[in-house]
Coordinates of C-alpha atoms in Angstrom, one line a residue:
L3 CA 7.3 28.3 23.4
H4 CA 9.1 31.2 25.2
D5 CA 6.7 33.7 23.7
G6 CA 3.7 31.8 25.3
R7 CA 2.5 30.1 22.1
V8 CA 1.5 26.5 22.3
L9 CA 2.0 24.8 18.9
D10 CA 1.3 21.3 17.5
V11 CA 3.5 19.5 14.9
K12 CA 1.7 21.1 11.9
Q13 CA 2.0 24.6 13.4
L14 CA 5.7 24.1 14.1
L15 CA 6.3 23.0 10.5
V16 CA 4.4 26.1 9.2
E17 CA 6.6 28.2 11.5
A18 CA 9.7 26.5 10.1
L19 CA 8.5 27.5 6.6
R20 CA 7.9 31.1 7.7
C21 CA 11.6 31.2 8.8
D22 CA 12.8 29.4 5.6
P23 CA 10.4 29.1 2.7
N24 CA 12.8 26.9 0.9
E25 CA 13.2 24.2 3.5
S26 CA 12.5 20.9 1.6
D27 CA 12.2 18.8 4.7
A28 CA 9.6 21.1 6.3
Y29 CA 7.4 20.8 3.2
N30 CA 7.8 17.1 3.1
N31 CA 7.1 16.5 6.8
L32 CA 4.1 18.8 6.7
G33 CA 2.7 16.9 3.8
C34 CA 3.1 13.7 5.7
E35 CA 1.2 15.2 8.7
L36 CA -1.8 16.2 6.6
A37 CA -4.7 13.8 5.9
V38 CA -5.8 13.3 2.3
G39 CA -8.0 16.2 1.4
E40 CA -6.8 18.4 4.3
M41 CA -5.3 21.9 3.5
V42 CA -2.9 24.1 5.4
E43 CA -2.4 27.8 5.1
L44 CA 1.2 29.1 5.1
H45 CA 2.4 32.6 6.3
D46 CA 2.6 33.8 2.7
G47 CA -1.1 33.2 2.1
R48 CA -0.8 30.0 0.1
V49 CA -3.2 27.2 0.9
L50 CA -1.7 23.8 0.0
D51 CA -2.7 20.2 0.2
K52 CA -0.5 17.1 0.5
K53 CA 0.3 16.9 -3.2
K54 CA 1.2 20.6 -3.5
L55 CA 3.4 20.4 -0.4
F56 CA 5.4 17.5 -1.8
V57 CA 5.7 19.3 -5.1
E58 CA 7.0 22.3 -3.2
A59 CA 9.6 20.1 -1.5
L60 CA 10.8 19.0 -4.9
R61 CA 11.0 22.7 -6.0
C62 CA 13.4 23.3 -3.1
D63 CA 15.3 20.1 -3.6
P64 CA 14.9 18.2 -6.9
N65 CA 16.8 15.3 -5.4
D66 CA 14.5 14.7 -2.4
S67 CA 13.9 11.0 -2.6
Y68 CA 11.2 11.0 0.1
A69 CA 9.2 13.7 -1.6
Y70 CA 9.2 11.7 -4.9
S71 CA 8.1 8.5 -3.0
N72 CA 5.4 10.3 -0.9
L73 CA 4.0 12.0 -4.0
G74 CA 4.0 8.6 -5.9
L75 CA 1.9 7.1 -3.1
L76 CA -0.8 9.8 -3.6
L77 CA -1.2 9.3 -7.3
I78 CA -3.4 6.6 -8.9
A79 CA -2.5 4.6 -12.0
G80 CA -2.7 6.8 -15.1
E81 CA -2.6 10.0 -13.1
T82 CA 0.2 12.5 -13.7
I83 CA 1.5 15.6 -12.0
R84 CA 3.5 18.6 -13.2
L85 CA 6.6 19.6 -11.2
H86 CA 8.2 23.1 -11.1
D87 CA 10.9 22.1 -13.6
G88 CA 8.2 21.3 -16.2
F89 CA 8.5 17.5 -16.0
V90 CA 5.1 15.7 -16.0
L91 CA 5.5 12.4 -14.2
D92 CA 3.2 9.5 -13.5
Q93 CA 3.2 7.2 -10.5
Q94 CA 5.9 4.8 -11.6
Q95 CA 8.1 7.6 -12.8
L96 CA 7.9 9.3 -9.4
F97 CA 9.0 6.1 -7.7
I98 CA 11.8 5.7 -10.2
H99 CA 13.0 9.2 -9.7
G100 CA 12.9 8.6 -5.9
I101 CA 15.1 5.5 -6.3
R102 CA 17.6 7.4 -8.4
A103 CA 17.7 10.3 -6.0
D104 CA 18.4 7.9 -3.1
A105 CA 22.1 7.6 -3.5
G106 CA 22.7 6.6 0.1
K107 CA 20.1 3.7 -0.1
E108 CA 18.2 5.1 2.9
N109 CA 14.7 5.2 1.5
S110 CA 13.1 1.9 0.7
L111 CA 9.7 3.4 0.1
G112 CA 10.4 4.1 -3.6
L113 CA 11.3 0.4 -4.3
V114 CA 8.3 -1.0 -2.4
G115 CA 6.0 1.6 -4.0
L116 CA 7.2 0.8 -7.5
A117 CA 6.9 -3.0 -6.7
I118 CA 3.2 -2.7 -5.9
T119 CA 2.5 -0.9 -9.2
L120 CA 3.7 -3.9 -11.2
A121 CA 1.7 -6.9 -12.3
P122 CA 3.1 -10.4 -11.6
K123 CA 6.1 -11.0 -14.0
E124 CA 6.0 -7.4 -15.2
T125 CA 9.3 -5.6 -15.2
V126 CA 10.4 -2.0 -15.2
P127 CA 13.7 -0.4 -16.3
L128 CA 15.5 1.7 -13.7
D129 CA 17.8 4.6 -14.4
D130 CA 20.9 2.5 -13.6
G131 CA 20.2 0.2 -16.5
R132 CA 18.7 -2.7 -14.6
T133 CA 15.3 -4.1 -15.4
L134 CA 13.6 -5.6 -12.3
D135 CA 10.3 -7.2 -11.5
S136 CA 8.3 -6.7 -8.3
V137 CA 10.0 -9.6 -6.4
Q138 CA 13.4 -8.3 -7.2
L139 CA 12.4 -4.8 -6.1
L140 CA 11.1 -6.0 -2.8
Q141 CA 14.2 -8.2 -2.2
E142 CA 16.4 -5.1 -2.8
A143 CA 14.2 -3.0 -0.5
L144 CA 14.6 -5.5 2.3
E145 CA 18.4 -4.9 2.3
Y146 CA 18.1 -1.2 2.9
D147 CA 19.2 0.2 6.3
D148 CA 15.9 2.0 6.9
M149 CA 14.1 -1.3 7.0
G150 CA 15.4 -2.0 10.6
S151 CA 16.4 -5.5 11.8
D152 CA 13.1 -7.2 12.8
A153 CA 11.0 -8.3 9.9
A154 CA 9.3 -10.8 12.0
A155 CA 7.8 -8.3 14.4
V156 CA 4.0 -8.2 14.2
G157 CA 2.7 -4.6 14.2
I158 CA -0.1 -3.9 11.7
D159 CA -2.0 -6.8 10.3
H160 CA -0.9 -6.0 6.7
A161 CA -2.7 -8.9 5.1
A162 CA -6.0 -7.6 6.5
V163 CA -5.3 -4.0 5.5
I164 CA -4.3 -5.0 2.0
A165 CA -7.5 -7.1 1.7
R166 CA -9.7 -4.2 2.7
F167 CA -8.0 -1.2 1.1
G168 CA -5.6 -2.5 -1.5
E169 CA -1.8 -2.5 -1.5
Q170 CA -1.3 1.2 -2.1
Q171 CA -3.3 2.5 0.8
A172 CA -1.9 -0.3 3.0
L173 CA 1.7 0.9 2.1
A174 CA 0.7 4.4 3.1
E175 CA -0.5 3.1 6.5
A176 CA 2.6 1.0 6.9
D177 CA 4.8 4.1 6.2
R178 CA 2.9 6.2 8.7
A179 CA 3.4 3.4 11.3
D180 CA 7.1 2.9 10.4
D181 CA 6.3 -0.7 9.5
V182 CA 7.3 -0.8 5.8
K183 CA 9.5 -3.8 6.3
A184 CA 6.7 -6.1 7.6
F185 CA 4.5 -4.8 4.7
A186 CA 7.2 -5.6 2.2
V187 CA 7.6 -9.1 3.6
E188 CA 3.8 -9.7 3.3
V189 CA 3.7 -8.4 -0.3
L190 CA 6.7 -10.5 -1.2
R191 CA 4.9 -13.6 0.2
R192 CA 1.9 -12.8 -1.9
R193 CA 4.1 -12.4 -5.0
L194 CA 5.9 -15.7 -4.8
E195 CA 5.0 -18.8 -6.7
L196 CA 3.9 -21.7 -4.5
D197 CA 7.0 -23.7 -5.1
V198 CA 9.5 -20.8 -4.6
G199 CA 11.3 -20.0 -1.4
M200 CA 14.0 -17.5 -0.6
E201 CA 16.0 -16.3 2.3
L202 CA 15.8 -12.7 3.2
P203 CA 18.7 -10.7 4.5
D204 CA 17.7 -11.1 8.2
K205 CA 17.4 -14.9 8.0
I206 CA 13.6 -15.1 7.3
V207 CA 12.9 -17.8 4.8
I208 CA 9.7 -17.0 3.0
A209 CA 7.4 -18.8 0.6
K210 CA 3.8 -18.2 -0.3
E211 CA 2.5 -21.0 1.8
A212 CA 5.1 -20.9 4.6
T213 CA 7.3 -18.6 6.5
A214 CA 10.3 -19.8 8.6
V215 CA 12.5 -17.9 11.0
V216 CA 16.0 -19.2 11.2
S217 CA 17.5 -18.6 14.7
D218 CA 21.1 -18.0 15.5
D219 CA 21.4 -21.5 16.9
G220 CA 20.2 -22.9 13.6
S221 CA 16.7 -24.0 14.8
T222 CA 13.8 -23.2 12.6
E223 CA 10.2 -22.2 13.4
T224 CA 8.0 -22.8 10.4
S225 CA 4.4 -22.0 9.5
S226 CA 3.7 -24.8 7.1
A227 CA 0.6 -26.1 5.4
S228 CA 0.2 -28.7 8.2
K229 CA 0.5 -26.0 10.8
R230 CA -2.1 -24.0 8.9
Q231 CA -4.4 -27.0 8.9
K232 CA -3.9 -27.6 12.6
L233 CA -4.8 -23.9 13.3
A234 CA -7.8 -24.1 11.0
E235 CA -9.1 -27.0 13.2
G236 CA -8.7 -24.9 16.3
T237 CA -11.1 -22.4 18.0
P238 CA -12.2 -19.2 16.3
A239 CA -9.8 -17.3 18.6
D240 CA -6.9 -19.4 17.5
I241 CA -7.8 -18.8 13.8
T242 CA -8.2 -15.0 14.4
A243 CA -4.8 -14.8 16.1
A244 CA -3.1 -16.9 13.4
T245 CA -4.6 -14.8 10.6
A246 CA -3.2 -11.7 12.3
V247 CA 0.3 -13.0 11.8
G248 CA -0.3 -14.4 8.3
L249 CA -0.4 -18.1 9.1
V250 CA -3.9 -18.8 8.1
A251 CA -5.7 -17.4 5.0
P252 CA -9.4 -16.7 5.4
L253 CA -11.8 -18.7 3.3
I254 CA -12.3 -15.8 0.9
P255 CA -9.1 -13.8 1.3
Q256 CA -10.7 -10.4 1.4
A257 CA -12.4 -8.3 4.0
H258 CA -16.0 -9.2 4.8
I259 CA -18.0 -6.0 4.3
H260 CA -20.9 -5.3 6.6
Y261 CA -24.1 -4.8 4.8
D262 CA -24.8 -1.5 6.6
D263 CA -21.4 -0.1 5.6
K264 CA -22.3 0.3 1.9
A265 CA -25.0 2.5 0.2
E266 CA -26.6 1.7 -3.1
D267 CA -27.1 4.6 -5.5
R268 CA -28.6 3.4 -8.8
K269 CA -28.7 0.2 -10.8
L270 CA -26.1 -0.1 -13.5
G271 CA -27.3 -3.4 -15.0
E272 CA -28.3 -7.0 -14.3
G273 CA -27.6 -10.5 -15.5
P274 CA -29.0 -14.0 -15.0
H275 CA -27.3 -14.3 -11.6
G276 CA -27.2 -10.8 -10.1
I277 CA -27.7 -7.1 -10.3
M278 CA -24.9 -4.4 -10.4
F279 CA -25.4 -1.1 -8.6
R280 CA -23.4 2.0 -8.4
G281 CA -22.7 2.8 -4.7
T282 CA -20.3 3.9 -2.0
W283 CA -18.3 2.1 0.6
L284 CA -16.3 3.9 3.3
G285 CA -16.6 7.0 1.1
K286 CA -15.2 5.2 -2.0
P287 CA -17.3 5.0 -5.2
V288 CA -17.7 1.3 -5.9
A289 CA -19.7 -1.2 -8.0
L290 CA -21.9 -3.5 -5.9
K291 CA -22.7 -6.9 -7.2
V292 CA -25.9 -8.3 -5.6
L293 CA -26.4 -12.0 -6.2
R294 CA -29.9 -13.5 -6.7
M295 CA -29.3 -16.0 -3.9
D296 CA -32.8 -17.4 -4.1
D297 CA -31.9 -18.9 -7.5
A298 CA -28.3 -19.7 -6.5
T299 CA -27.2 -23.3 -6.8
D300 CA -24.2 -24.8 -5.0
E301 CA -22.3 -24.7 -8.3
L302 CA -23.0 -21.0 -8.7
R303 CA -21.9 -20.3 -5.1
H304 CA -18.6 -22.2 -5.7
E305 CA -18.1 -20.2 -9.0
M306 CA -18.6 -17.0 -7.1
E307 CA -16.2 -18.0 -4.3
A308 CA -13.6 -18.9 -6.9
E309 CA -14.0 -15.6 -8.7
V310 CA -13.6 -13.6 -5.5
A311 CA -10.6 -15.7 -4.5
A312 CA -9.0 -15.0 -7.9
L313 CA -9.8 -11.3 -8.0
S314 CA -8.5 -10.8 -4.4
R315 CA -5.0 -11.8 -5.5
L316 CA -4.9 -9.3 -8.4
Q317 CA -3.5 -5.8 -8.2
H318 CA -3.3 -4.0 -11.6
P319 CA -4.4 -0.7 -13.0
N320 CA -6.6 -2.4 -15.6
I321 CA -8.4 -4.6 -13.2
A322 CA -11.1 -3.4 -10.8
T323 CA -9.9 -3.7 -7.2
L324 CA -11.9 -6.1 -5.1
Y325 CA -12.6 -4.6 -1.6
G326 CA -14.6 -7.5 -0.2

């Protein structure tokens, strides 16, 4: 700056709040810049984390759609937060408030965030009187202007991120990378029934087992079951590349966790086929199921693979998230 100071983005936003302590966008943008657990000190002596910054943004502007959505992404199922106006909101209510505040339909994050909190076939009433399920919410989000024009662009491997960290954290990563549209397409694909197809606003026809891009000349490029089979018969490099763009599902559609990445704490219990431990993985508290592989039959292995495959497709507050 002209006074000789050299500032980064966070410091510039703190300066903006020194000039105007009621600037909603500055609170919101500063919250987006912080990592989870990181704190920032303002000129008035307050030390705030991400959640408190978004709450402050809503104090300054109770109709800040982005602050509602960003705050919703930080909460977990069952958690609530009190705002300055006295309202105590949970995760779904924050997303619903964000959708209501978005009169210009410029913030799709609220719709996508609300969609991933719903179980298949579960519906939620919106403030405008409509009752929508997750597929309908995602369809509507894909029509928003902030989604851009290229849903087929491959940026983040959203399927892999979802498999490793779950949909909520994957959405946060997609939002940071400005790649929410590709994330929404991937989640929509996962939500669809096998025999259902639909055409998205930008001419992408999507189904759970195939995605087709319709060109302006009417030609169609399709990733069908036969194409998946052909890729599956290719080299490991072919399969890796295909998986990155969502054409081939891995055998067990979850991340493979390296043995050294996890740490066992104490035994929780055991059964005829395995032992359950309390432990950590990438800093997260988790339950570790260790199979008695010496006694495992082919039938038991198949049952385990089927259980993992089923759990990997479920995202619900009442079901333990499978990380890998």
